[in-house]
Amino acid sequence: MNKLLKVGAEAKLSLEDGIVVKERISKGYRIPEIDSSLRKKRTRREASLLDKARRAQLKVPAVKDLDKDNNTIYMEFIDGEMFHKVMNSPLSKKLGSELAKLHDAEIIHGDLTTSNILVKAKDIYFIDFGLGEISDSIEKKAVDIRVLKESIKASHPKDSGKHIESILEGYSSSRSFDAVLERLETLEGRGRYKKKVNKNK
Ligand SMILES: Nc1ncnc2c1ncn2[C@@H]1O[C@H](COP(=O)(O)OP(=O)(O)OP(=O)(O)O)[C@@H](O)[C@H]1O
Ligand SMILES: [Mg+2]
């Protein structure tokens, strides 16, 4: 059975015999050479980060095959829901502790919106690693959390606060929790420097 899952900004996804086929498609507005190298780079990056995350005991779709010539990844289909559709406090806390594991394995997601997080049988799956990288940077980890927070605020404007609190509670298991949180406050303009400026007003 072949079924088109989604034609996204960057990729066409279909389900073929129970396997997700993600093909990065050409973007007409990009210079052809840049387009080709971006598609190649993101496809390889996604496959290699999925493998690395899996080795670090995270739940991600298993990569079945990589067709470099056609910028296509064949991967396990996760028969779940997008995080924002099913989120609740225990799941938010679990997302936080899974993200801690991901970051402690020096993996930055790079596009951590709630549609790139799936939930199946109460397990958290990260997908869509095309903009990710291997790094231990406190700044990059803080940016991942910031993107996640913004995405939750957009889908759940009323009770985003409590979900974000649960995520951070789960994330407190990370070895770089304090440093990342401090950087997050700085990114959000709530850091020490900002406070000092406000005091002088
Ligand atoms: N392995 C998978 N199992 C189940 N559903 C998936 C899987 N991969 C992708 N999907 C579904 O397809 C949607 C789009 O996939 P994905 O996020 O990988 O692509 P994209 O956002 O278009 O890609 P990119 O950000 O790389 O351009 C996801 O939000 C999810 O709903
Ligand atoms: Mg996506």
mmCIF file with all atom_site columns, C-alpha atoms and ligand atoms in Angstrom, residues 5-13 15 19-20 22 24 42 46 60-62 75-82 111 113-118 127-131, ligand 1:
data_model
loop_
_atom_site.group_PDB
_atom_site.id
_atom_site.type_symbol
_atom_site.label_atom_id
_atom_site.label_alt_id
_atom_site.label_comp_id
_atom_site.label_asym_id
_atom_site.label_entity_id
_atom_site.label_seq_id
_atom_site.pdbx_PDB_ins_code
_atom_site.Cartn_x
_atom_site.Cartn_y
_atom_site.Cartn_z
_atom_site.occupancy
_atom_site.B_iso_or_equiv
_atom_site.pdbx_formal_charge
_atom_site.auth_seq_id
_atom_site.auth_comp_id
_atom_site.auth_asym_id
_atom_site.auth_atom_id
_atom_site.pdbx_PDB_model_num
ATOM   1  C CA  . LEU A 1 5   ? 1.723  11.167 4.322  1.00 0.00 ? 5   LEU A CA  1
ATOM   2  C CA  . LYS A 1 6   ? 2.700  14.749 3.791  1.00 0.00 ? 6   LYS A CA  1
ATOM   3  C CA  . VAL A 1 7   ? 4.280  17.135 1.348  1.00 0.00 ? 7   VAL A CA  1
ATOM   4  C CA  . GLY A 1 8   ? 6.240  19.362 3.707  1.00 0.00 ? 8   GLY A CA  1
ATOM   5  C CA  . ALA A 1 9   ? 8.337  22.442 3.225  1.00 0.00 ? 9   ALA A CA  1
ATOM   6  C CA  . GLU A 1 10  ? 11.385 20.356 2.377  1.00 0.00 ? 10  GLU A CA  1
ATOM   7  C CA  . ALA A 1 11  ? 10.294 16.824 1.856  1.00 0.00 ? 11  ALA A CA  1
ATOM   8  C CA  . LYS A 1 12  ? 7.681  14.496 0.461  1.00 0.00 ? 12  LYS A CA  1
ATOM   9  C CA  . LEU A 1 13  ? 6.689  11.701 2.828  1.00 0.00 ? 13  LEU A CA  1
ATOM   10 C CA  . LEU A 1 15  ? 4.062  5.244  3.468  1.00 0.00 ? 15  LEU A CA  1
ATOM   11 C CA  . ILE A 1 19  ? 7.815  2.013  5.724  1.00 0.00 ? 19  ILE A CA  1
ATOM   12 C CA  . VAL A 1 20  ? 8.060  5.816  5.713  1.00 0.00 ? 20  VAL A CA  1
ATOM   13 C CA  . LYS A 1 22  ? 11.099 10.667 3.117  1.00 0.00 ? 22  LYS A CA  1
ATOM   14 C CA  . ARG A 1 24  ? 13.887 15.765 0.097  1.00 0.00 ? 24  ARG A CA  1
ATOM   15 C CA  . ARG A 1 42  ? 20.282 17.358 5.383  1.00 0.00 ? 42  ARG A CA  1
ATOM   16 C CA  . GLU A 1 46  ? 19.122 13.189 9.383  1.00 0.00 ? 46  GLU A CA  1
ATOM   17 C CA  . VAL A 1 60  ? 13.466 7.426  17.118 1.00 0.00 ? 60  VAL A CA  1
ATOM   18 C CA  . PRO A 1 61  ? 12.346 5.735  13.886 1.00 0.00 ? 61  PRO A CA  1
ATOM   19 C CA  . ALA A 1 62  ? 14.842 3.058  12.851 1.00 0.00 ? 62  ALA A CA  1
ATOM   20 C CA  . MET A 1 75  ? 12.498 4.529  8.024  1.00 0.00 ? 75  MET A CA  1
ATOM   21 C CA  . GLU A 1 76  ? 10.237 2.841  10.517 1.00 0.00 ? 76  GLU A CA  1
ATOM   22 C CA  . PHE A 1 77  ? 6.674  4.177  10.653 1.00 0.00 ? 77  PHE A CA  1
ATOM   23 C CA  . ILE A 1 78  ? 5.755  5.402  14.125 1.00 0.00 ? 78  ILE A CA  1
ATOM   24 C CA  . ASP A 1 79  ? 2.036  4.897  14.445 1.00 0.00 ? 79  ASP A CA  1
ATOM   25 C CA  . GLY A 1 80  ? 1.455  7.665  16.966 1.00 0.00 ? 80  GLY A CA  1
ATOM   26 C CA  . GLU A 1 81  ? 0.198  11.214 17.419 1.00 0.00 ? 81  GLU A CA  1
ATOM   27 C CA  . MET A 1 82  ? 1.955  14.526 17.255 1.00 0.00 ? 82  MET A CA  1
ATOM   28 C CA  . ASP A 1 111 ? 13.933 22.186 14.793 1.00 0.00 ? 111 ASP A CA  1
ATOM   29 C CA  . THR A 1 113 ? 8.608  21.984 17.264 1.00 0.00 ? 113 THR A CA  1
ATOM   30 C CA  . THR A 1 114 ? 5.821  19.803 18.643 1.00 0.00 ? 114 THR A CA  1
ATOM   31 C CA  . SER A 1 115 ? 5.064  18.365 15.179 1.00 0.00 ? 115 SER A CA  1
ATOM   32 C CA  . ASN A 1 116 ? 8.561  16.852 15.214 1.00 0.00 ? 116 ASN A CA  1
ATOM   33 C CA  . ILE A 1 117 ? 7.768  14.926 18.400 1.00 0.00 ? 117 ILE A CA  1
ATOM   34 C CA  . LEU A 1 118 ? 5.507  11.876 18.198 1.00 0.00 ? 118 LEU A CA  1
ATOM   35 C CA  . ILE A 1 127 ? 11.754 12.820 14.320 1.00 0.00 ? 127 ILE A CA  1
ATOM   36 C CA  . ASP A 1 128 ? 12.937 15.233 11.595 1.00 0.00 ? 128 ASP A CA  1
ATOM   37 C CA  . PHE A 1 129 ? 16.644 15.680 12.428 1.00 0.00 ? 129 PHE A CA  1
ATOM   38 C CA  . GLY A 1 130 ? 17.558 17.366 9.122  1.00 0.00 ? 130 GLY A CA  1
ATOM   39 C CA  . LEU A 1 131 ? 18.601 20.584 10.844 1.00 0.00 ? 131 LEU A CA  1
HETATM 40 N N1  . LIG B 2 .   ? 8.763  7.898  10.891 1.00 0.00 ? 1   LIG B N1  1
HETATM 41 C C1  . LIG B 2 .   ? 7.571  8.477  10.925 1.00 0.00 ? 1   LIG B C1  1
HETATM 42 N N2  . LIG B 2 .   ? 6.505  7.821  11.435 1.00 0.00 ? 1   LIG B N2  1
HETATM 43 C C2  . LIG B 2 .   ? 5.297  8.398  11.467 1.00 0.00 ? 1   LIG B C2  1
HETATM 44 N N3  . LIG B 2 .   ? 5.025  9.645  11.007 1.00 0.00 ? 1   LIG B N3  1
HETATM 45 C C3  . LIG B 2 .   ? 6.046  10.356 10.486 1.00 0.00 ? 1   LIG B C3  1
HETATM 46 C C4  . LIG B 2 .   ? 7.372  9.813  10.416 1.00 0.00 ? 1   LIG B C4  1
HETATM 47 N N4  . LIG B 2 .   ? 8.161  10.731 9.845  1.00 0.00 ? 1   LIG B N4  1
HETATM 48 C C5  . LIG B 2 .   ? 7.373  11.786 9.574  1.00 0.00 ? 1   LIG B C5  1
HETATM 49 N N5  . LIG B 2 .   ? 6.112  11.582 9.952  1.00 0.00 ? 1   LIG B N5  1
HETATM 50 C C6  . LIG B 2 .   ? 4.960  12.512 9.835  1.00 0.00 ? 1   LIG B C6  1
HETATM 51 O O1  . LIG B 2 .   ? 5.182  13.378 8.741  1.00 0.00 ? 1   LIG B O1  1
HETATM 52 C C7  . LIG B 2 .   ? 5.319  14.737 9.196  1.00 0.00 ? 1   LIG B C7  1
HETATM 53 C C8  . LIG B 2 .   ? 6.430  15.420 8.414  1.00 0.00 ? 1   LIG B C8  1
HETATM 54 O O2  . LIG B 2 .   ? 7.647  14.735 8.592  1.00 0.00 ? 1   LIG B O2  1
HETATM 55 P P1  . LIG B 2 .   ? 9.004  15.506 8.904  1.00 0.00 ? 1   LIG B P1  1
HETATM 56 O O3  . LIG B 2 .   ? 8.806  16.347 10.093 1.00 0.00 ? 1   LIG B O3  1
HETATM 57 O O4  . LIG B 2 .   ? 10.095 14.502 8.936  1.00 0.00 ? 1   LIG B O4  1
HETATM 58 O O5  . LIG B 2 .   ? 9.149  16.351 7.589  1.00 0.00 ? 1   LIG B O5  1
HETATM 59 P P2  . LIG B 2 .   ? 9.155  17.919 7.261  1.00 0.00 ? 1   LIG B P2  1
HETATM 60 O O6  . LIG B 2 .   ? 8.814  18.695 8.471  1.00 0.00 ? 1   LIG B O6  1
HETATM 61 O O7  . LIG B 2 .   ? 8.427  18.160 6.015  1.00 0.00 ? 1   LIG B O7  1
HETATM 62 O O8  . LIG B 2 .   ? 10.600 17.901 6.901  1.00 0.00 ? 1   LIG B O8  1
HETATM 63 P P3  . LIG B 2 .   ? 11.742 18.955 6.993  1.00 0.00 ? 1   LIG B P3  1
HETATM 64 O O9  . LIG B 2 .   ? 11.519 19.752 8.236  1.00 0.00 ? 1   LIG B O9  1
HETATM 65 O O10 . LIG B 2 .   ? 12.944 18.100 7.001  1.00 0.00 ? 1   LIG B O10 1
HETATM 66 O O11 . LIG B 2 .   ? 11.529 19.751 5.780  1.00 0.00 ? 1   LIG B O11 1
HETATM 67 C C9  . LIG B 2 .   ? 5.607  14.641 10.685 1.00 0.00 ? 1   LIG B C9  1
HETATM 68 O O12 . LIG B 2 .   ? 5.172  15.776 11.395 1.00 0.00 ? 1   LIG B O12 1
HETATM 69 C C10 . LIG B 2 .   ? 4.853  13.384 11.074 1.00 0.00 ? 1   LIG B C10 1
HETATM 70 O O13 . LIG B 2 .   ? 3.500  13.678 11.304 1.00 0.00 ? 1   LIG B O13 1
#
